[in-house]
XYZ file of C-alpha atoms in Angstrom:
636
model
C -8.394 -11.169 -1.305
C -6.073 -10.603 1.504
C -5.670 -8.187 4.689
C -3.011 -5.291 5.101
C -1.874 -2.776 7.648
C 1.295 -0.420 8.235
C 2.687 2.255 10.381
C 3.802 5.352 9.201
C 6.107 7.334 11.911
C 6.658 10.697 11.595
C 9.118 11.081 15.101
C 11.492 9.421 16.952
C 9.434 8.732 19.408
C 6.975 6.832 17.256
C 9.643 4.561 15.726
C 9.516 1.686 18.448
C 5.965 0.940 17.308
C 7.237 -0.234 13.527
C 8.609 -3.301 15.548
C 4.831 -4.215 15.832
C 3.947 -5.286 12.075
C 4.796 -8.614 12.540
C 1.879 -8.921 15.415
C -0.857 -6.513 13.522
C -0.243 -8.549 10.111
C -0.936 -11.618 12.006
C -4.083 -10.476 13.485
C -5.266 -10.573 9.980
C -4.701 -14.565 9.452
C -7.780 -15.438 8.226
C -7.749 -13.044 5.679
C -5.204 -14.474 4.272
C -3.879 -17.772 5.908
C -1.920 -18.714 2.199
C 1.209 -15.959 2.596
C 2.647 -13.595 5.356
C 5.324 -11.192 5.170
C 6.193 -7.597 6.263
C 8.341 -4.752 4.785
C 10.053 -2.435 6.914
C 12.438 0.885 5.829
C 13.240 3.721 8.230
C 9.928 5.106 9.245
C 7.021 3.099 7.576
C 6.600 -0.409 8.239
C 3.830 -2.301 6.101
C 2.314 -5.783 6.381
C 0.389 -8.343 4.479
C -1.366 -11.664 4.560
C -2.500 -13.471 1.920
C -5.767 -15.307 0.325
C -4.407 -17.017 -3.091
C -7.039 -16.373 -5.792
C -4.447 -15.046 -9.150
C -1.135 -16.764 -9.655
C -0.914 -18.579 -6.154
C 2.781 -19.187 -6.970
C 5.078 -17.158 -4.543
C 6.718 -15.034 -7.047
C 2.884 -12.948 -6.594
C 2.980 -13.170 -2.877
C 3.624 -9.505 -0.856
C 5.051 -6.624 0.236
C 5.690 -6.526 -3.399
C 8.713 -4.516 -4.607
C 9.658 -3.036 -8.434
C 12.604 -4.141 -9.584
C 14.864 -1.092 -8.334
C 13.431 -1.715 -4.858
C 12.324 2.101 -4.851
C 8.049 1.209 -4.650
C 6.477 -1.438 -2.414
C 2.643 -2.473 -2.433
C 0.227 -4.555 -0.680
C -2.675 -4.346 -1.656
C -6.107 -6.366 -0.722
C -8.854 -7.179 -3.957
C -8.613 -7.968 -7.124
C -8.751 -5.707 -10.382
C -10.296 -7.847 -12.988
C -9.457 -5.727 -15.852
C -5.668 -6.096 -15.382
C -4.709 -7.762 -18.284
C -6.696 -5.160 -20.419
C -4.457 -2.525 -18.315
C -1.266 -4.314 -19.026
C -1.801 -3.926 -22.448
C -3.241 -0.907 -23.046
C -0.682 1.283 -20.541
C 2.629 -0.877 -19.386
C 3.966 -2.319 -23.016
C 6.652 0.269 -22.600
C 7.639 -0.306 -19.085
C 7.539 -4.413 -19.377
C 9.774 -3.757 -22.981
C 11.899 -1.649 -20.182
C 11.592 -3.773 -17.549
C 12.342 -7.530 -19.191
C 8.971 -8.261 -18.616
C 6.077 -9.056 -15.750
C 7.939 -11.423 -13.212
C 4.202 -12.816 -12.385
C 0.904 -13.453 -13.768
C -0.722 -11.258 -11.248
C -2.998 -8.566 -10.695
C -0.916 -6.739 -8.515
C 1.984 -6.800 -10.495
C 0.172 -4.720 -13.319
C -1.337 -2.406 -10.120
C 2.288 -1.680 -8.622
C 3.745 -0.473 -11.947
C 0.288 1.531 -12.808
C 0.986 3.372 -9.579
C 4.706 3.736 -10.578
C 3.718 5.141 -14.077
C 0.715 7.088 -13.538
C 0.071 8.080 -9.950
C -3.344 8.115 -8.948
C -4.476 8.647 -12.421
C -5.207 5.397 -12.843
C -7.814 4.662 -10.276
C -10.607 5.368 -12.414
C -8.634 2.845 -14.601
C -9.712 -0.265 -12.409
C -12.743 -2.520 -12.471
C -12.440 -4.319 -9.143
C -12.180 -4.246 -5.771
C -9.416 -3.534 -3.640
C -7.631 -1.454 -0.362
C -4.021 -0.879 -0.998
C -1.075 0.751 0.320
C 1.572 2.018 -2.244
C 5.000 3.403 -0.967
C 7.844 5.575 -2.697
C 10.808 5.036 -0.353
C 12.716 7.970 -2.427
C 9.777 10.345 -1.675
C 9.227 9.314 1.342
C 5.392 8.885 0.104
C 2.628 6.681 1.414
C -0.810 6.196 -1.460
C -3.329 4.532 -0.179
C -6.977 4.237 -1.800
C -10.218 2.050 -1.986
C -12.368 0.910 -4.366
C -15.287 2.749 -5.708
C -18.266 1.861 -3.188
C -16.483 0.096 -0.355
C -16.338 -3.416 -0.613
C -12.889 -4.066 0.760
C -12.482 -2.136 4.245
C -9.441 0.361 4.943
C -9.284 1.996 8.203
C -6.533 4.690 9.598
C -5.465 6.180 12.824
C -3.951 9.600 13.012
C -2.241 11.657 15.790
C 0.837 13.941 15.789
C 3.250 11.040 15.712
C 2.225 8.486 13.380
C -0.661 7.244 10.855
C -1.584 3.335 11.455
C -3.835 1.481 9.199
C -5.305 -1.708 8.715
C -7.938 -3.907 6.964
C -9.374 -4.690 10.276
C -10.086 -3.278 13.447
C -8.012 -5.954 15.799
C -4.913 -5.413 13.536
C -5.009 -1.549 14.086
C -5.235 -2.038 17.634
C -1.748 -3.868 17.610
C -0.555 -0.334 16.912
C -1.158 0.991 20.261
C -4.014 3.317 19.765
C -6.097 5.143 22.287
C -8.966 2.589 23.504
C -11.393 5.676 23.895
C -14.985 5.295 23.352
C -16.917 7.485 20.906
C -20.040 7.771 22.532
C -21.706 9.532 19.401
C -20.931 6.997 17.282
C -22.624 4.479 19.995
C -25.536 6.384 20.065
C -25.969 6.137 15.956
C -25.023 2.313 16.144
C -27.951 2.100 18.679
C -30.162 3.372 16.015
C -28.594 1.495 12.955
C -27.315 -1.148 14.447
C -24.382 -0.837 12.880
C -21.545 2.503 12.759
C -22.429 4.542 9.810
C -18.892 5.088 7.523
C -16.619 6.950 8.079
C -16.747 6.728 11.630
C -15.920 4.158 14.106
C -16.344 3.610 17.598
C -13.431 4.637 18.560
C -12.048 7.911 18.935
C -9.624 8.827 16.463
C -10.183 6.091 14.038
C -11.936 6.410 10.644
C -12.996 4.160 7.515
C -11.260 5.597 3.951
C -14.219 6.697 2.511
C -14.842 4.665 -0.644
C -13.992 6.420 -4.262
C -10.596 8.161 -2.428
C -7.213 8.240 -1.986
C -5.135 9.564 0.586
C -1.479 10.544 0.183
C 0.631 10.957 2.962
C 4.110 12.434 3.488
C 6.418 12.992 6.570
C 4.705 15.175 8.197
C 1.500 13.712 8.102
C -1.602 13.725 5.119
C -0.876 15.851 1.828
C -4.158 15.003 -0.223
C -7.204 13.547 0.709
C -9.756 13.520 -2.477
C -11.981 11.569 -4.167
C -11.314 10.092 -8.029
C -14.911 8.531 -8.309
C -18.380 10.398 -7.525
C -21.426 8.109 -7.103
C -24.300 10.109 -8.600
C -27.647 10.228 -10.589
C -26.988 11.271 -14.076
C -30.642 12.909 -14.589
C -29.196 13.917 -18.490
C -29.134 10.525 -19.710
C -32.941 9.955 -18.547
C -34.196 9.785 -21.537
C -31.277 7.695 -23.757
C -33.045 4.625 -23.389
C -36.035 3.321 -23.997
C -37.248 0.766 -21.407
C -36.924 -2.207 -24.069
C -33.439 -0.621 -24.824
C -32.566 -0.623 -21.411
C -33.490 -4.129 -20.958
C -31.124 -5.151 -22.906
C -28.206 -3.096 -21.794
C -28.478 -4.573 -18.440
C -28.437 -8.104 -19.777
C -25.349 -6.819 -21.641
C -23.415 -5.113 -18.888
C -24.354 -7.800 -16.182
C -22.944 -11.011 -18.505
C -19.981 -9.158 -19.109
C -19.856 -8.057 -14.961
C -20.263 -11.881 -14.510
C -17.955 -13.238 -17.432
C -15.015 -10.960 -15.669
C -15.184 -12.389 -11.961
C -15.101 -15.865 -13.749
C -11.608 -15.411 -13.450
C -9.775 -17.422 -11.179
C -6.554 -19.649 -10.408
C -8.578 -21.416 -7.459
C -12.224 -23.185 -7.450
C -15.013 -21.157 -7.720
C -18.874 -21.106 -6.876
C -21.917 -19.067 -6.157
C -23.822 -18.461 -3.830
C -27.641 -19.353 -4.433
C -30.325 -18.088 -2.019
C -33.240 -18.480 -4.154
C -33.916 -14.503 -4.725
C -33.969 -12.872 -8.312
C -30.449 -11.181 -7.498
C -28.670 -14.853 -6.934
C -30.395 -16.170 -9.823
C -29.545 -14.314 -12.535
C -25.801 -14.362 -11.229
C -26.552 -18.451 -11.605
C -28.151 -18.118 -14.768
C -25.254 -15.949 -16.317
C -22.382 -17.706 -14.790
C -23.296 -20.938 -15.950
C -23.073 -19.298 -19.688
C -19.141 -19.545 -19.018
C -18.466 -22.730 -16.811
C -19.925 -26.445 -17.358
C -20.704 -27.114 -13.992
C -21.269 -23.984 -11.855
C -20.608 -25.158 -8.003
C -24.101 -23.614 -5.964
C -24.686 -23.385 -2.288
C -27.829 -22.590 -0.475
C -28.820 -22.167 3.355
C -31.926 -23.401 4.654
C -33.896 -23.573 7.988
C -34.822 -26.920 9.030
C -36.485 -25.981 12.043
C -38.311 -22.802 11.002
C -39.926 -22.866 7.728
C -41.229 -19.181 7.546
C -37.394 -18.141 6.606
C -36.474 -21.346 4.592
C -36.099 -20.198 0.952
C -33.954 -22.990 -0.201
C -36.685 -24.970 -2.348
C -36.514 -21.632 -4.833
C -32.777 -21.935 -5.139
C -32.970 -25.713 -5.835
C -35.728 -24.958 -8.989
C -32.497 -22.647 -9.892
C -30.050 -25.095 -9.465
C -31.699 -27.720 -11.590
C -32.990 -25.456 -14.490
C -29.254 -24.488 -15.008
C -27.873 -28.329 -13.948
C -25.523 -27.001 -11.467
C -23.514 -28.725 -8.743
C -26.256 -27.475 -5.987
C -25.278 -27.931 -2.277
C -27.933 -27.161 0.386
C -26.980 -26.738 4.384
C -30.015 -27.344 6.101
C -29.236 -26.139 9.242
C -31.485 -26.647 12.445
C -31.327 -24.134 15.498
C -28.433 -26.065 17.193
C -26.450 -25.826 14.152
C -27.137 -22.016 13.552
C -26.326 -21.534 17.711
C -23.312 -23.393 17.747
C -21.771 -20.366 15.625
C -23.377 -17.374 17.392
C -20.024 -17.178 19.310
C -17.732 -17.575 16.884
C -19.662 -14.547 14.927
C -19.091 -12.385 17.975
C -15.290 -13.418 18.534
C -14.037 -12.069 14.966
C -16.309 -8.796 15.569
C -13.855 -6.301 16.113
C -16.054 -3.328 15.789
C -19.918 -3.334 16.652
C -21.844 -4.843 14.051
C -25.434 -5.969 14.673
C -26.895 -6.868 11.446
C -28.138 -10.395 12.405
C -28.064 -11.784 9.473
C -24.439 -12.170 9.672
C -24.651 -15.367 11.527
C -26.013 -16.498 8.637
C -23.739 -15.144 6.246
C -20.836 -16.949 8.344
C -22.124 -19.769 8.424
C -22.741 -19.957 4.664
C -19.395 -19.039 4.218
C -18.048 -21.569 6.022
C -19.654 -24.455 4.547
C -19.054 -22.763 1.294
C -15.578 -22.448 1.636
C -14.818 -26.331 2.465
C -15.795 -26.203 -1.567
C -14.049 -23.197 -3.254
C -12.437 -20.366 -2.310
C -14.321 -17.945 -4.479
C -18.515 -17.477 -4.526
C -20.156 -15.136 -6.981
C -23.256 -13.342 -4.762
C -25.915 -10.755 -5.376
C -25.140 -8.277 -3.396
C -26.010 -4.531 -4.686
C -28.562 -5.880 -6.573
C -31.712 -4.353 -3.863
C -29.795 -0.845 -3.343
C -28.560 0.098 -6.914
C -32.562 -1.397 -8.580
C -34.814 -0.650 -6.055
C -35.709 -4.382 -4.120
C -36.250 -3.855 -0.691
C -39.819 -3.524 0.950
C -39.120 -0.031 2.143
C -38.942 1.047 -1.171
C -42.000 -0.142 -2.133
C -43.890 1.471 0.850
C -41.574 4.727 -0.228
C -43.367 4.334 -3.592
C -46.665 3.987 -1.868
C -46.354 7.159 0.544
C -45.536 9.054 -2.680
C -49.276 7.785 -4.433
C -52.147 10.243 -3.475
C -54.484 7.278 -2.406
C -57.511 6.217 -0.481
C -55.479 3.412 0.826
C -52.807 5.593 2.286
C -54.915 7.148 3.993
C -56.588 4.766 5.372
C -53.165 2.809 6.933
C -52.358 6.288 8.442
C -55.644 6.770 9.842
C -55.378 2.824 11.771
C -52.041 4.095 13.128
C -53.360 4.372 16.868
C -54.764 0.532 16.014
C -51.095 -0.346 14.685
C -49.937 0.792 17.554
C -51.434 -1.635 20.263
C -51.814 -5.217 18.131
C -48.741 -7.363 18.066
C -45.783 -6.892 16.270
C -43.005 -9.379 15.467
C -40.871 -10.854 12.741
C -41.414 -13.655 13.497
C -44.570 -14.679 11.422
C -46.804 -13.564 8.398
C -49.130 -12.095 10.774
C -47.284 -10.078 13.233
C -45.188 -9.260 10.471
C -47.781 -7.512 8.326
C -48.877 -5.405 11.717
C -45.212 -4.393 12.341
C -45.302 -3.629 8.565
C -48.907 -0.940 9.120
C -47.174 0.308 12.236
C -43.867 1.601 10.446
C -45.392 2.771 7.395
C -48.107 4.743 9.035
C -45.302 6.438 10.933
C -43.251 7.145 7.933
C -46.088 8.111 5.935
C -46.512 11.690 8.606
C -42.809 12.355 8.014
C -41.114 14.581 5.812
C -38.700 12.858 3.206
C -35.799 13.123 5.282
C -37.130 11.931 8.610
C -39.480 8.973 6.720
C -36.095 7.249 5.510
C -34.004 8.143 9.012
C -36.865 6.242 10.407
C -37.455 3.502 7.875
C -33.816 2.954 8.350
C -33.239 2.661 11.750
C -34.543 -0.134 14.187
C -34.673 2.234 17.296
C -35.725 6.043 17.252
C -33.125 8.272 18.267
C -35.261 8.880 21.080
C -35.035 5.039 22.306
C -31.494 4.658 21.535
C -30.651 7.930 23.851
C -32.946 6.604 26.907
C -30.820 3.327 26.576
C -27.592 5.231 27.750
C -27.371 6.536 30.970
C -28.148 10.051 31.780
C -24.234 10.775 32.431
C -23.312 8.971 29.276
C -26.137 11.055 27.129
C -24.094 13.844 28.155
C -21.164 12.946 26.512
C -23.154 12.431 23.224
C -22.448 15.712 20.864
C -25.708 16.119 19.727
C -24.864 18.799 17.342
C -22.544 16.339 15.748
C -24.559 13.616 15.480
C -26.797 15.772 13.863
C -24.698 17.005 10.990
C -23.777 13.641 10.554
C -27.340 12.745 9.644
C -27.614 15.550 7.552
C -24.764 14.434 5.536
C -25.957 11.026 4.864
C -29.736 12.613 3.842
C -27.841 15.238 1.887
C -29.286 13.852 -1.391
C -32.714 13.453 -0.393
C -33.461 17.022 -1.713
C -36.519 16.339 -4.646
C -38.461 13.805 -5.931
C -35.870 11.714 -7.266
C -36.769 7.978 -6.828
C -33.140 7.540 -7.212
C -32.018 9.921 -4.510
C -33.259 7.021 -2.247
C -31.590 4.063 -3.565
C -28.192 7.049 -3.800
C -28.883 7.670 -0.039
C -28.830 3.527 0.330
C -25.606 3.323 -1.464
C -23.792 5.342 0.861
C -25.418 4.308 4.167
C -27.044 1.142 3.868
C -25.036 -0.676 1.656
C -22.082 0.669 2.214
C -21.783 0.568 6.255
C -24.707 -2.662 6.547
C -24.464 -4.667 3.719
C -20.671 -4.978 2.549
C -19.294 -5.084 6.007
C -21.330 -8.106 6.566
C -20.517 -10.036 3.999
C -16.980 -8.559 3.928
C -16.287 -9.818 7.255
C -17.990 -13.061 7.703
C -16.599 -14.094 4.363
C -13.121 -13.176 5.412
C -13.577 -14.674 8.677
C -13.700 -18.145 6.821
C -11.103 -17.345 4.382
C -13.360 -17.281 1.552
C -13.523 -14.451 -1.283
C -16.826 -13.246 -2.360
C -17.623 -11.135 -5.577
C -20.445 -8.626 -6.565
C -21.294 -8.726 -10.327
C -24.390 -6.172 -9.231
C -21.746 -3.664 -8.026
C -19.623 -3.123 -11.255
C -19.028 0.810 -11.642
C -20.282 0.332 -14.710
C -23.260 -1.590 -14.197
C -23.885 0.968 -11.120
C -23.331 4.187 -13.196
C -25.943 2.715 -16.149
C -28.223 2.140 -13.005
C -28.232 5.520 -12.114
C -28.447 7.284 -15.543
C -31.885 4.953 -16.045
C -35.202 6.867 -14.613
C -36.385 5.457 -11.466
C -39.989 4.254 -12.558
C -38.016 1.637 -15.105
C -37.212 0.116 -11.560
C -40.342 0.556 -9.485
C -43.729 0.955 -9.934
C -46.919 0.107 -8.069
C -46.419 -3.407 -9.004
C -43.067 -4.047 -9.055
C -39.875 -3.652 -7.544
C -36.625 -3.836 -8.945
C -38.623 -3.812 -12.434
C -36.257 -3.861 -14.960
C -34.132 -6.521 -13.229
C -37.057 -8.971 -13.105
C -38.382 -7.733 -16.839
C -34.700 -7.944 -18.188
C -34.135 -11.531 -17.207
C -37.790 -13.041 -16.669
C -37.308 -15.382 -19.834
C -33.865 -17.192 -17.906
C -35.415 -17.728 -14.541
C -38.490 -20.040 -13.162
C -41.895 -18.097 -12.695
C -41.854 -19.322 -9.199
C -39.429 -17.212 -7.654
C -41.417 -13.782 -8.887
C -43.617 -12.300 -7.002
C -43.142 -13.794 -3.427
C -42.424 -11.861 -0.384
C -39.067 -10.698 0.353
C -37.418 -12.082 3.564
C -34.239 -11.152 3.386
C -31.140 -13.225 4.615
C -32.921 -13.413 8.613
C -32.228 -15.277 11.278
C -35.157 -16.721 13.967
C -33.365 -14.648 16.865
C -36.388 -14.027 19.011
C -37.191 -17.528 19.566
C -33.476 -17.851 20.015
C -33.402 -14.888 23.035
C -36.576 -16.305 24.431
C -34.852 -20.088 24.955
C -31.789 -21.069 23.865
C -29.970 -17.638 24.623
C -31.757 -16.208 26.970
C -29.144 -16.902 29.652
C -26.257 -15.212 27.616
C -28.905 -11.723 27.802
C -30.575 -12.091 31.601
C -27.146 -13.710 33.073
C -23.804 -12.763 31.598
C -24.129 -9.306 28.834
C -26.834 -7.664 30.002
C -27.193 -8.555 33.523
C -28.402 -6.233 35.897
C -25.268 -6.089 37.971
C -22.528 -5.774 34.880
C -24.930 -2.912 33.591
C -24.587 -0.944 36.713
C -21.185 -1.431 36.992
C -20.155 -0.618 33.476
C -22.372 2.486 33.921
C -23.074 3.040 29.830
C -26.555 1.753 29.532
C -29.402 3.052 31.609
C -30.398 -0.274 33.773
C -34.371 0.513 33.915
C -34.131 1.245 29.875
C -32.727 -2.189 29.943
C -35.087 -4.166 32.294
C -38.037 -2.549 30.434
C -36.490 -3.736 26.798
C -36.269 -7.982 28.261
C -39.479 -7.717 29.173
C -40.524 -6.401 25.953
C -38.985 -9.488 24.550
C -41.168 -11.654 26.240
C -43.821 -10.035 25.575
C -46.811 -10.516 23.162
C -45.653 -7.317 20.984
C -41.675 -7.886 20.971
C -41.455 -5.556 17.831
C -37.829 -4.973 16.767
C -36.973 -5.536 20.849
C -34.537 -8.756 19.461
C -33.120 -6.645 16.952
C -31.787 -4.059 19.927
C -30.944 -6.915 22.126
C -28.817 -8.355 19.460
C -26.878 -4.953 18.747
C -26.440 -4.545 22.913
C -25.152 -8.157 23.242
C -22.703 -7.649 19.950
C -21.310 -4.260 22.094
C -21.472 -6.136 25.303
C -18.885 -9.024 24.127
C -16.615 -6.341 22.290
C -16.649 -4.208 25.098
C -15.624 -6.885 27.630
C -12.769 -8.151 25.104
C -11.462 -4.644 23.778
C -12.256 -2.477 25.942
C -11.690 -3.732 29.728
């Protein structure tokens, strides 16, 4: 796990930026605070920091040349199956060769790329963002993993092509600090910037599953080598007892392959199904699996730890809690929004980071369960999906209450309120076509709300007509009554601009490497060849994940509602934090001086907060504040 970036010039006039690597691969410490070093030749100039996880020895540290000096890589991940690729495809070159120099995973990826091109990206089981260059060709590869987990973004303009693992490290390169105020209006729906885009203008995210190869004169071939996708043919190949046992199969081995590991390694443990069965099957391979948990000391209603603990001891692991109280949790709410280098609002991160943190004191490497709820189905909008789909009495009737919904008090922040906010959001969805139910089931502000929060003159600069084609992309699969387009459309939105870039970032903002058995290809691609009802039904979701591995896990963590990695940030904004909202990011007189967001919009949205119906008003206070820091440090 490391960070990377490099300049590509393609005119004299672009040359005096390759003197920057040194700065841009240092803005990517933390990523890797074991290793730095750059590589520069003529017009390309390519950096890398490292995080030792395979052969730590410096023989395996980067820029990482072949032997003749003609190909260079660095290259951020790790490919699990590498010594199965060593054997099966480089006998011939390491017989040519004298031999690996290293026991490292990037080793075997250099000379793949040397031997085979990008041919051999459908050849890796991983994760990973790299850059591979031919100095003779004057040729610059770079790709990213199948769904996304490690982050790649690139800069284009007539001159040059910067990129960079990180936001802050592709700034070093001089780019245009200009605003896309389309994207901002999407992120104020989301609350986070839907991939590829970013916020800024000219910047994009590789989109996961490609490669891009680019020459002198600028990019040759942009095109995918991996295609997320139902595979409706193979419906019927199992039988849901067959299936069952597939997924034990092809989640063991997904485990027993990110068991590998020259540097201590744990798990995280949050007391959901997904976590659990990554517990149960890692312990199969290790004596004494290292566990960590985060609890809530001071607010029960999101405290899941005493689930993780009957985990922990049923498997005998070495189980750490943090029990954090609200001082503990606040103490880190600025450090969160310090390494943000793009708006990210998911709140949940502050969590993440600080589990990370504490984690990372321990090992260097945690096993989680992420995927888990987008590739099988877990989260509560699918089940109310599932429900809008049923022709029932009850349907009806929670559409019918919608003008009561409407006007009793909604909050997350207890079982109550909770269920009301629930009523409210379904009996909306439940009027909506397919396509406008899961925009709206996905989004924590209507486009409507996030538009009124800019200002009239800032609305104007919003392409509409682009913002809407961007929508339509992302709902492009929602086209029949595929359970599975759903959890497809997930994939590529939620998970893959939400859910890795949180755990992505807050992981590598502690140094620590985190790794998804859930999100194996091939775990993913049996996932998606299975027929949705084997993972939801009106009593279940995620269905064959709970059925598959009932027998390993305690009965207490089945069947108990979902909470989700949340944070108590309304009782935060009402106390603790208030004066960081009403006195320093969003007070009245910065607002009217910045001139973005539309000052009455704002006024009306605190008071909401105090109110006795807050709703998901925290939620958009949380994304303004996380644009409100950024702005003030990247943007004044």
């Amino acid at each position: 796990m490391c960070g990377i970036t490099g300049l590509i010039a393609f005119s004299a006039a672009a040359a005096p930026n390759l003197s920057k690597i040194t700065q841009s691969t240092q803005k990517l410490f933390l990523r890797g605070p074991d290793h730095g070093n750059v590589f520069e030749s003529e017009n390309i100039a390519l950096g890398h920091r490292r995080l030792s996880i395979i052969d730590p020895n410096i023989g395996s540290s980067q820029p990482m040349m072949d032997k003749e000096e003609r190909y260079v890589i660095v290259f951020n991940g790790e490919i699990f199956n590498y010594q199965e690729l060593s054997t099966q495809y480089l006998q011939k070159v390491w017989q040519r060769t004298g031999g690996p120099k290293t026991t490292s995973d990037t080793e075997v990826l250099l000379y793949l790329l040397i031997e085979y091109g990008s041919k051999c990206l459908p050849w890796l089981s991983g994760f990973f963002a790299f850059a591979f260059y031919d100095r003779q060709e004057r040729l610059l590869t770079v790709a990213r993993d199948r769904f996304g987990k490690k982050p790649l973004l690139y800069y284009t303009c007539d001159e040059y092509i910067a990129i960079a693992s990180e936001m802050k490290a592709l700034l070093e390169w001089d780019i245009p600090r200009e605003l896309n105020y389309s994207v901002l209006y999407e992120y104020l729906q989301l609350n986070y910037v839907p991939q590829p885009q970013s916020m800024l203008k000219g910047v994009q995210k590789l989109k996961p599953g490609h490669y891009m190869k680019i020459g002198s004169k600028g990019i040759k071939e942009y095109l995918p080598y991996y295609t997320l996708k139902t595979n409706t043919k193979e419906y019927g190949k199992y039988s849901y007892e067959e299936a069952k046992q597939e997924l034990v199969e092809k989640m063991d081995a997904s485990v027993k392959e990110r068991m590998i590991s020259d540097v201590p390694l744990g798990a995280f443990l949050s007391g959901g199904i997904d976590s659990s069965i990554i517990v149960a099957l890692a312990s199969r391979y290790t004596d004494k699996l290292n566990t960590f948990s985060i609890g809530y000391k001071d607010n029960p209603f999101f405290d899941e730890t005493k689930y993780a603990k009957m985990v922990a001891e049923k498997y005998k692991t070495n189980h750490t809690v943090f029990s954090l109280t609200t001082s503990d949790f606040l103490e880190h709410v600025h450090d969160v929004l310090d390494y943000i280098d793009e708006p990210f609002a998911d709140s949940s991160a502050i969590a993440v980071y600080i589990l990370s943190k504490h984690t990372r004191e321990h090992v260097t490497v945690a096993l989680s369960g992420d995927g888990g709820d987008e590739v099988f189905a877990g989260y509560n909008k699918h089940g109310a999906e599932w429900k809008v789909r049923q022709q029932s009495l009850v349907n009806n009737m929670v559409k019918a209450g919608l003008p009561i919904w409407e006007v009793l008090p909604k909050s997350r922040n207890n079982a109550v309120t909770n269920k009301f906010r629930q009523l409210h959001r379904f009996a909306e969805g439940a009027s909506l076509t397919l396509k406008d139910r899961y925009w709206r089931w996905a989004t924590l502000n209507s486009a409507k709300g996030a538009k009124n929060l800019l200002t009239p003159a800032i609305q104007q600069q919003v392409d509409q007509k682009l913002t809407d084609r961007e929508r339509d992309n992302i709902l492009r699969h929602l086209d029949n009554d595929d359970f599975n387009k759903v959890l497809l459309t997930d994939m590529n939105l939620v998970l893959l601009s939400d859910m890795l870039v949180k755990v992505d970032m807050m992981s590598m903002a502690n140094s620590l490497e985190v790794r998804s058995p859930f999100l194996d290809y091939k775990v993913v691609d049996f996932a998606f060849s299975l027929p949705a009802d084997y993972k939801i039904d009106g009593t279940l979701k995620k269905k064959i994940v709970q059925d598959a591995f009932r027998d390993m896990l305690p009965d207490a963590i089945y069947n108990r509602p979902k909470h989700g990695f949340e944070i108590p940030l309304l009782a935060w904004f009402r106390k603790e934090l208030w004066g960081l909202i009403n006195d320093e990011l969003l007070d009245d007189n910065f607002i009217e001086k910045q001139g973005i967001f539309n000052p009455s919009a704002i006024a009306q949205l605190k008071n909401k907060l105090m109110s006795n119906s807050p709703e998901d008003s925290h939620a958009t206070i949380w994304a303004l504040i996380v644009f409100q820091h950024w702005w003030k440090k990247y943007m004044q």
